[in-house]
Short mmCIF file of N, CA and C in Angstrom, two decimals:
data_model
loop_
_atom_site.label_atom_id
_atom_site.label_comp_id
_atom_site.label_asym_id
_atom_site.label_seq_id
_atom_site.Cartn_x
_atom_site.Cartn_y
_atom_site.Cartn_z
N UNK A 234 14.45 -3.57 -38.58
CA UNK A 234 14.34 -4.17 -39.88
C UNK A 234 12.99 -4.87 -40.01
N UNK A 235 12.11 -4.54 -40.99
CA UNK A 235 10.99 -5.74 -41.43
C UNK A 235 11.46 -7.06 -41.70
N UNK A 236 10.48 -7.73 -41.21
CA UNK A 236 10.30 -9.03 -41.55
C UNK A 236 9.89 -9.62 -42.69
N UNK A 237 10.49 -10.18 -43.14
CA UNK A 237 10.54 -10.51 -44.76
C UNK A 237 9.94 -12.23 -45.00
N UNK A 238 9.48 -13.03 -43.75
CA UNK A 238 9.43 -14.60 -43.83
C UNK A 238 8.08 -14.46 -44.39
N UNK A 239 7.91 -15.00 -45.66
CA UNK A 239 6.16 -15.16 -45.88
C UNK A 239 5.76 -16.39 -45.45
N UNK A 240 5.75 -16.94 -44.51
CA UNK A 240 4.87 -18.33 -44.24
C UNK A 240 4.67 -17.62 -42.60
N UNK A 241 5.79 -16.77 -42.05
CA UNK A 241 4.81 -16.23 -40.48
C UNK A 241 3.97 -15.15 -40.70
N UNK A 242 4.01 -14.07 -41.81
CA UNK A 242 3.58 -13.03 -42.37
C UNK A 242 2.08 -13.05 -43.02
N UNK A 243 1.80 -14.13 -43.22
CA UNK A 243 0.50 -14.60 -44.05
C UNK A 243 -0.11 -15.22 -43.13
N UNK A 244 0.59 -15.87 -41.92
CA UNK A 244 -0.20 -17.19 -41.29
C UNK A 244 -0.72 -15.34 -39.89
N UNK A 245 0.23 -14.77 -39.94
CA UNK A 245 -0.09 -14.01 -39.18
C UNK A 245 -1.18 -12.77 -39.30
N UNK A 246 -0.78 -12.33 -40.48
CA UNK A 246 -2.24 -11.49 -41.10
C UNK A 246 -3.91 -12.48 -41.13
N UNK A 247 -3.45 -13.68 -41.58
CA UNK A 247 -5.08 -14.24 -41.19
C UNK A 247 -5.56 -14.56 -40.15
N UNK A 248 -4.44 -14.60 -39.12
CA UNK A 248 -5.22 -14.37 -37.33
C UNK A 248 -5.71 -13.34 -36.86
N UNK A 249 -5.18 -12.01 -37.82
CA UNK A 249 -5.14 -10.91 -37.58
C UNK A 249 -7.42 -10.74 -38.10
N UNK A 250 -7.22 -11.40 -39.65
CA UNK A 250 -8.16 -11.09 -39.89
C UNK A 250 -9.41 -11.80 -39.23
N UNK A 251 -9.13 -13.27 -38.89
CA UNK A 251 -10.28 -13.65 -38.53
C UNK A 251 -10.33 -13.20 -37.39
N UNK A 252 -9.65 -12.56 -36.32
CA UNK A 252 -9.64 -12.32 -35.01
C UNK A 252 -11.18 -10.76 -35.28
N UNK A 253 -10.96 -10.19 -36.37
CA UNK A 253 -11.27 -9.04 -36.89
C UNK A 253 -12.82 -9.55 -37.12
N UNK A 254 -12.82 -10.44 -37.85
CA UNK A 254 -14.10 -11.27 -39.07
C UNK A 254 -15.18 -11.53 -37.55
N UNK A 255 -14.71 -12.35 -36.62
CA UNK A 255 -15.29 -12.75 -35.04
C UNK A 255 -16.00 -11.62 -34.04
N UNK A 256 -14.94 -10.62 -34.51
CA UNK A 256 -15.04 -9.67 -33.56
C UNK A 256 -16.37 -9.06 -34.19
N UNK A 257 -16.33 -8.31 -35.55
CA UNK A 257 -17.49 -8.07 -36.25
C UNK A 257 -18.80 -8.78 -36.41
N UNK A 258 -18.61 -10.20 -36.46
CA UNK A 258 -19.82 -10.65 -36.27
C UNK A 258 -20.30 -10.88 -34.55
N UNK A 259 -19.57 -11.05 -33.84
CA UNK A 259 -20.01 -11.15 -32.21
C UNK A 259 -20.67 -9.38 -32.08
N UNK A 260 -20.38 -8.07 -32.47
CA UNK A 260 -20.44 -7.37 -32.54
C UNK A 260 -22.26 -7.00 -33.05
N UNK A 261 -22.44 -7.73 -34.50
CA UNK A 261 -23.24 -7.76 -35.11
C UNK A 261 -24.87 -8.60 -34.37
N UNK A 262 -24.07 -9.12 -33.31
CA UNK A 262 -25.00 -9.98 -33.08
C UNK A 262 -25.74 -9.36 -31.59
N UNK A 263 -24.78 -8.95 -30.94
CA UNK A 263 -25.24 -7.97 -29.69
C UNK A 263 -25.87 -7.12 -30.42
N UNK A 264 -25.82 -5.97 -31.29
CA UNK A 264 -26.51 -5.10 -31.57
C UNK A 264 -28.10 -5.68 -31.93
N UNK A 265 -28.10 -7.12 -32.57
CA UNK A 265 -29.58 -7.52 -33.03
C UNK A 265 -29.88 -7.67 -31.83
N UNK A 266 -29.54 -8.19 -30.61
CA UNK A 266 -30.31 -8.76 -29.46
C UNK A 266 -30.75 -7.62 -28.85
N UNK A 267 -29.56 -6.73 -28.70
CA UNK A 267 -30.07 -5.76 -27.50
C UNK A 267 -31.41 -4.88 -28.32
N UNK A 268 -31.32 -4.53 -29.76
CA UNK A 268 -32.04 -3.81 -30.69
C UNK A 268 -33.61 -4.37 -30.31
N UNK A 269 -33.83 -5.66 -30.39
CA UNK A 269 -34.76 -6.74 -29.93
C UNK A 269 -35.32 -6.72 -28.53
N UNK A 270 -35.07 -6.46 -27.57
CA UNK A 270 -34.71 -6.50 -26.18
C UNK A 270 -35.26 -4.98 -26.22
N UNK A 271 -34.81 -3.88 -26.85
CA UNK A 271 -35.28 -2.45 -26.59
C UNK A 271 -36.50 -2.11 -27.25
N UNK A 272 -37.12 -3.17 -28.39
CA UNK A 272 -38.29 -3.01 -29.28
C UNK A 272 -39.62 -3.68 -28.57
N UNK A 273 -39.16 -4.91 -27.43
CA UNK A 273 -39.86 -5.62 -26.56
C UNK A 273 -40.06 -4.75 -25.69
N UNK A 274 -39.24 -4.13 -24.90
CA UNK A 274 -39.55 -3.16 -24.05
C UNK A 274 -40.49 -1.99 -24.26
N UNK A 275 -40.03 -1.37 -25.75
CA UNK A 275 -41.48 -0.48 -25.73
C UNK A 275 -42.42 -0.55 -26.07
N UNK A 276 -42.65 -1.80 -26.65
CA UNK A 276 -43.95 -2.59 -26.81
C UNK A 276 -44.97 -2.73 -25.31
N UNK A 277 -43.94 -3.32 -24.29
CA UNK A 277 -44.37 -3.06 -22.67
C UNK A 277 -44.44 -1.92 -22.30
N UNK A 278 -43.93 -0.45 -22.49
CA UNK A 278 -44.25 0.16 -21.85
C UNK A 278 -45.60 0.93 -22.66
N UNK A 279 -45.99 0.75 -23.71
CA UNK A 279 -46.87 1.57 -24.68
C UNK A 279 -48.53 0.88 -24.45
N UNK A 280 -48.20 -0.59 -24.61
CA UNK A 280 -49.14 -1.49 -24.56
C UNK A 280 -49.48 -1.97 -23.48
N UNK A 281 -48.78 -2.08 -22.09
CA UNK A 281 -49.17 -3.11 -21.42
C UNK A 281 -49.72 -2.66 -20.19
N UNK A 282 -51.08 -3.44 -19.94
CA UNK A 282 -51.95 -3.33 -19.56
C UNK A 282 -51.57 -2.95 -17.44
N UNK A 283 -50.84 -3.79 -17.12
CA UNK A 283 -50.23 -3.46 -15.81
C UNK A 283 -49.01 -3.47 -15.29
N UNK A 284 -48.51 -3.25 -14.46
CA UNK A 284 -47.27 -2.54 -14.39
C UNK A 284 -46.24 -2.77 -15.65
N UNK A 285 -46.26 -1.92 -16.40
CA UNK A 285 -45.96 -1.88 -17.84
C UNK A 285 -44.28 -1.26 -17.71
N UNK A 286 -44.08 -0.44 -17.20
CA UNK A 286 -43.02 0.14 -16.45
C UNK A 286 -42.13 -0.74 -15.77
N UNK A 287 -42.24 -1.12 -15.16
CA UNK A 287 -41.66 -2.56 -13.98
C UNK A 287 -41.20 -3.07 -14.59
N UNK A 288 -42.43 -4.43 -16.31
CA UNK A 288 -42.04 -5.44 -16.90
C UNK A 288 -40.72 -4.65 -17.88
N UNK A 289 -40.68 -3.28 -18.36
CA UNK A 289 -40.31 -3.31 -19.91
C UNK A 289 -38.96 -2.59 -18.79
N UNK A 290 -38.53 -2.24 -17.72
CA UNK A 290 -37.41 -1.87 -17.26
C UNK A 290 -37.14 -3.09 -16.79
N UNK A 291 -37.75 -3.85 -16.49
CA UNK A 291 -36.60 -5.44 -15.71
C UNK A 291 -36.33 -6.16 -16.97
N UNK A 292 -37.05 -6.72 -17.60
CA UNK A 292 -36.90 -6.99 -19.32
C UNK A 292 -35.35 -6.84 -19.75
N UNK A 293 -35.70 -5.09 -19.65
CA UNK A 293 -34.12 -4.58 -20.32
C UNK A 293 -32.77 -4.69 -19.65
N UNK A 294 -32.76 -4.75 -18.34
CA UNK A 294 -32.32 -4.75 -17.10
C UNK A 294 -31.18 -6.31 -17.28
N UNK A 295 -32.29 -7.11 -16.99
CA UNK A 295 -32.05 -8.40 -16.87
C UNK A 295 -31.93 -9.32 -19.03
N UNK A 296 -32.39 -8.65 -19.63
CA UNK A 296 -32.02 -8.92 -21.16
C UNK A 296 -30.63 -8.49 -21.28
N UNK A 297 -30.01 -7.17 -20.79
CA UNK A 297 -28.69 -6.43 -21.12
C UNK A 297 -27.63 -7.38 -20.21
N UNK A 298 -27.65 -8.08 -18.83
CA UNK A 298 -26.88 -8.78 -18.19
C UNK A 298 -26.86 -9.79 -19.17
N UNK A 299 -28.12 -10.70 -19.37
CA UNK A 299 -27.60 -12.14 -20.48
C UNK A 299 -26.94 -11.76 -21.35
N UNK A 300 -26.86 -10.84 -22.25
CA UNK A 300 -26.30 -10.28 -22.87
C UNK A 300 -24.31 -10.21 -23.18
N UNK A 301 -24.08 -9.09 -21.82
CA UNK A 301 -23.15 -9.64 -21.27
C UNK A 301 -22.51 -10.81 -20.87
N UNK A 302 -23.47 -11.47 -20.07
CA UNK A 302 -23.04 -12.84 -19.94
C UNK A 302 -22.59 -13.31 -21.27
N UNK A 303 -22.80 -13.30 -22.06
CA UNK A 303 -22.83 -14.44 -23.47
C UNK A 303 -21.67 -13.91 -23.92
N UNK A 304 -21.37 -12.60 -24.20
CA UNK A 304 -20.62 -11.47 -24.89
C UNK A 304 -19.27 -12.25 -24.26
N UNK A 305 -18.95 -12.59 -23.08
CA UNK A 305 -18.01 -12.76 -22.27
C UNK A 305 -17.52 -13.99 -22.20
N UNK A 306 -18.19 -15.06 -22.28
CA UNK A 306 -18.30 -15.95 -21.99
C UNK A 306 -17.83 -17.09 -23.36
N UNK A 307 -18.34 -16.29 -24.14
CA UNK A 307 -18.32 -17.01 -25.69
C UNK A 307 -19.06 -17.74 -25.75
N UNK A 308 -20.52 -17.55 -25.34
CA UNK A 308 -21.47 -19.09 -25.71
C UNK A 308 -22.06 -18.43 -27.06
N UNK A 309 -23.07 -19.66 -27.01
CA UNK A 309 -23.75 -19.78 -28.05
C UNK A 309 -25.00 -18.82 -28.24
N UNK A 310 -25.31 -17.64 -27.60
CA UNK A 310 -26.87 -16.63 -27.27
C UNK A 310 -27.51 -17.77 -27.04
N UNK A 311 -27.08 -18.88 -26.35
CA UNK A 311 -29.10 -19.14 -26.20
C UNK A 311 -29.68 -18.78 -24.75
N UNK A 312 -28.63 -18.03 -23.78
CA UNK A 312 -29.55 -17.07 -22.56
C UNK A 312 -29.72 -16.22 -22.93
N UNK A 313 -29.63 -15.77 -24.01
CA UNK A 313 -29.68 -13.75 -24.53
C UNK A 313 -30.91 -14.29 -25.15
N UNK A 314 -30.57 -15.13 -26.40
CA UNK A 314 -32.15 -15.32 -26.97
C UNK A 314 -33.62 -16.31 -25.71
N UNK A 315 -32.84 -16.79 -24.87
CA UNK A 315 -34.20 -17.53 -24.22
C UNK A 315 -34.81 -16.21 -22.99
N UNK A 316 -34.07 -15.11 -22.66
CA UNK A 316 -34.38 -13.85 -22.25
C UNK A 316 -35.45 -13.29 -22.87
N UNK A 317 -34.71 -13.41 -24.35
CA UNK A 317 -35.80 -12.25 -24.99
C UNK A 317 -37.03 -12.85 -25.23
N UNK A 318 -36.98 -14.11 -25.40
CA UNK A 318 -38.25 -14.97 -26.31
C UNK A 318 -38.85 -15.19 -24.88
N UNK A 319 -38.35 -15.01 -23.40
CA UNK A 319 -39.40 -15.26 -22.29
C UNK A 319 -40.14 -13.52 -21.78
N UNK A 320 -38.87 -12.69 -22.36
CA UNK A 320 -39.51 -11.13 -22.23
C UNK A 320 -40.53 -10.91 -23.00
N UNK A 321 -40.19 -11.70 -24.15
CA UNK A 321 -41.57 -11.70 -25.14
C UNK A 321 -43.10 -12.25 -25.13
N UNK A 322 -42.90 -13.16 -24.34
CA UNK A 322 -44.26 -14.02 -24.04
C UNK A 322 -45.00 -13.11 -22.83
N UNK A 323 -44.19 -12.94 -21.68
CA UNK A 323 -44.74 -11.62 -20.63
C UNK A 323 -45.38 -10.44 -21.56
N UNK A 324 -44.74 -9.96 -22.19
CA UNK A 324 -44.96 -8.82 -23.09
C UNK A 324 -46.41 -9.02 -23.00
N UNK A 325 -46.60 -10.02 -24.48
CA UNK A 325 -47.57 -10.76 -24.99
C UNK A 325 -48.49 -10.76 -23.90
N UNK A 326 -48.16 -11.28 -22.81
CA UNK A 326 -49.36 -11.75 -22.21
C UNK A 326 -50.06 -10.64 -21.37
N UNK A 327 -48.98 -9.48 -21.25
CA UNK A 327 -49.50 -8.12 -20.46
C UNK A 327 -50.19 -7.63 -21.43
N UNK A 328 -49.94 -7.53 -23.01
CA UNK A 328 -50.71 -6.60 -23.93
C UNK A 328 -51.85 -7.42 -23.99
N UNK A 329 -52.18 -8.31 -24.13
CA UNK A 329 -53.52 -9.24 -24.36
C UNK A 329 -54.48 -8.79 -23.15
#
């Protein structure tokens, strides 16, 4: 038989949804980092002046673990973003 109580039915569809709403944006947000993380990398391997190879595969390597880490963990990205923004300054400083 269905359940017919609307006060567990409603309270239960909006766990349903925000569980959904979380999931999509945690979702949304790995794709910008790692997207970021793979645009740094071929910036290193196109541009950079010495072992260009090395920096833009450990980069990605070690960018995709913080990554994980965060994904798992439920923090806040700030090791995914302090990854990328330190993959970025190497970058920087190999293309210069």
């Amino acid at each position: 038989m269905a359940d017919h109580s609307p006060v567990d039915n409603h309270q239960h569809q909006l766990t349903d949804h925000r569980e959904t709403y979380e999931g999509f944006v945690k979702g949304a947000i790995v794709l910008t980092l790692v997207s970021f993380l793979i645009l740094v990398a071929l910036v290193s391997f196109r541009f950079g002046e010495t072992l260009n190879v090395f920096i833009g595969f450990a980069g990605l390597i070690i960018g995709f673990i913080a990554v994980a880490i965060d994904t798992r963990t439920n923090s806040r990205w700030f090791l995914s973003i302090g990854v990328l923004v330190v993959f970025g300054l190497i970058t920087a400083i190999n293309v210069s």
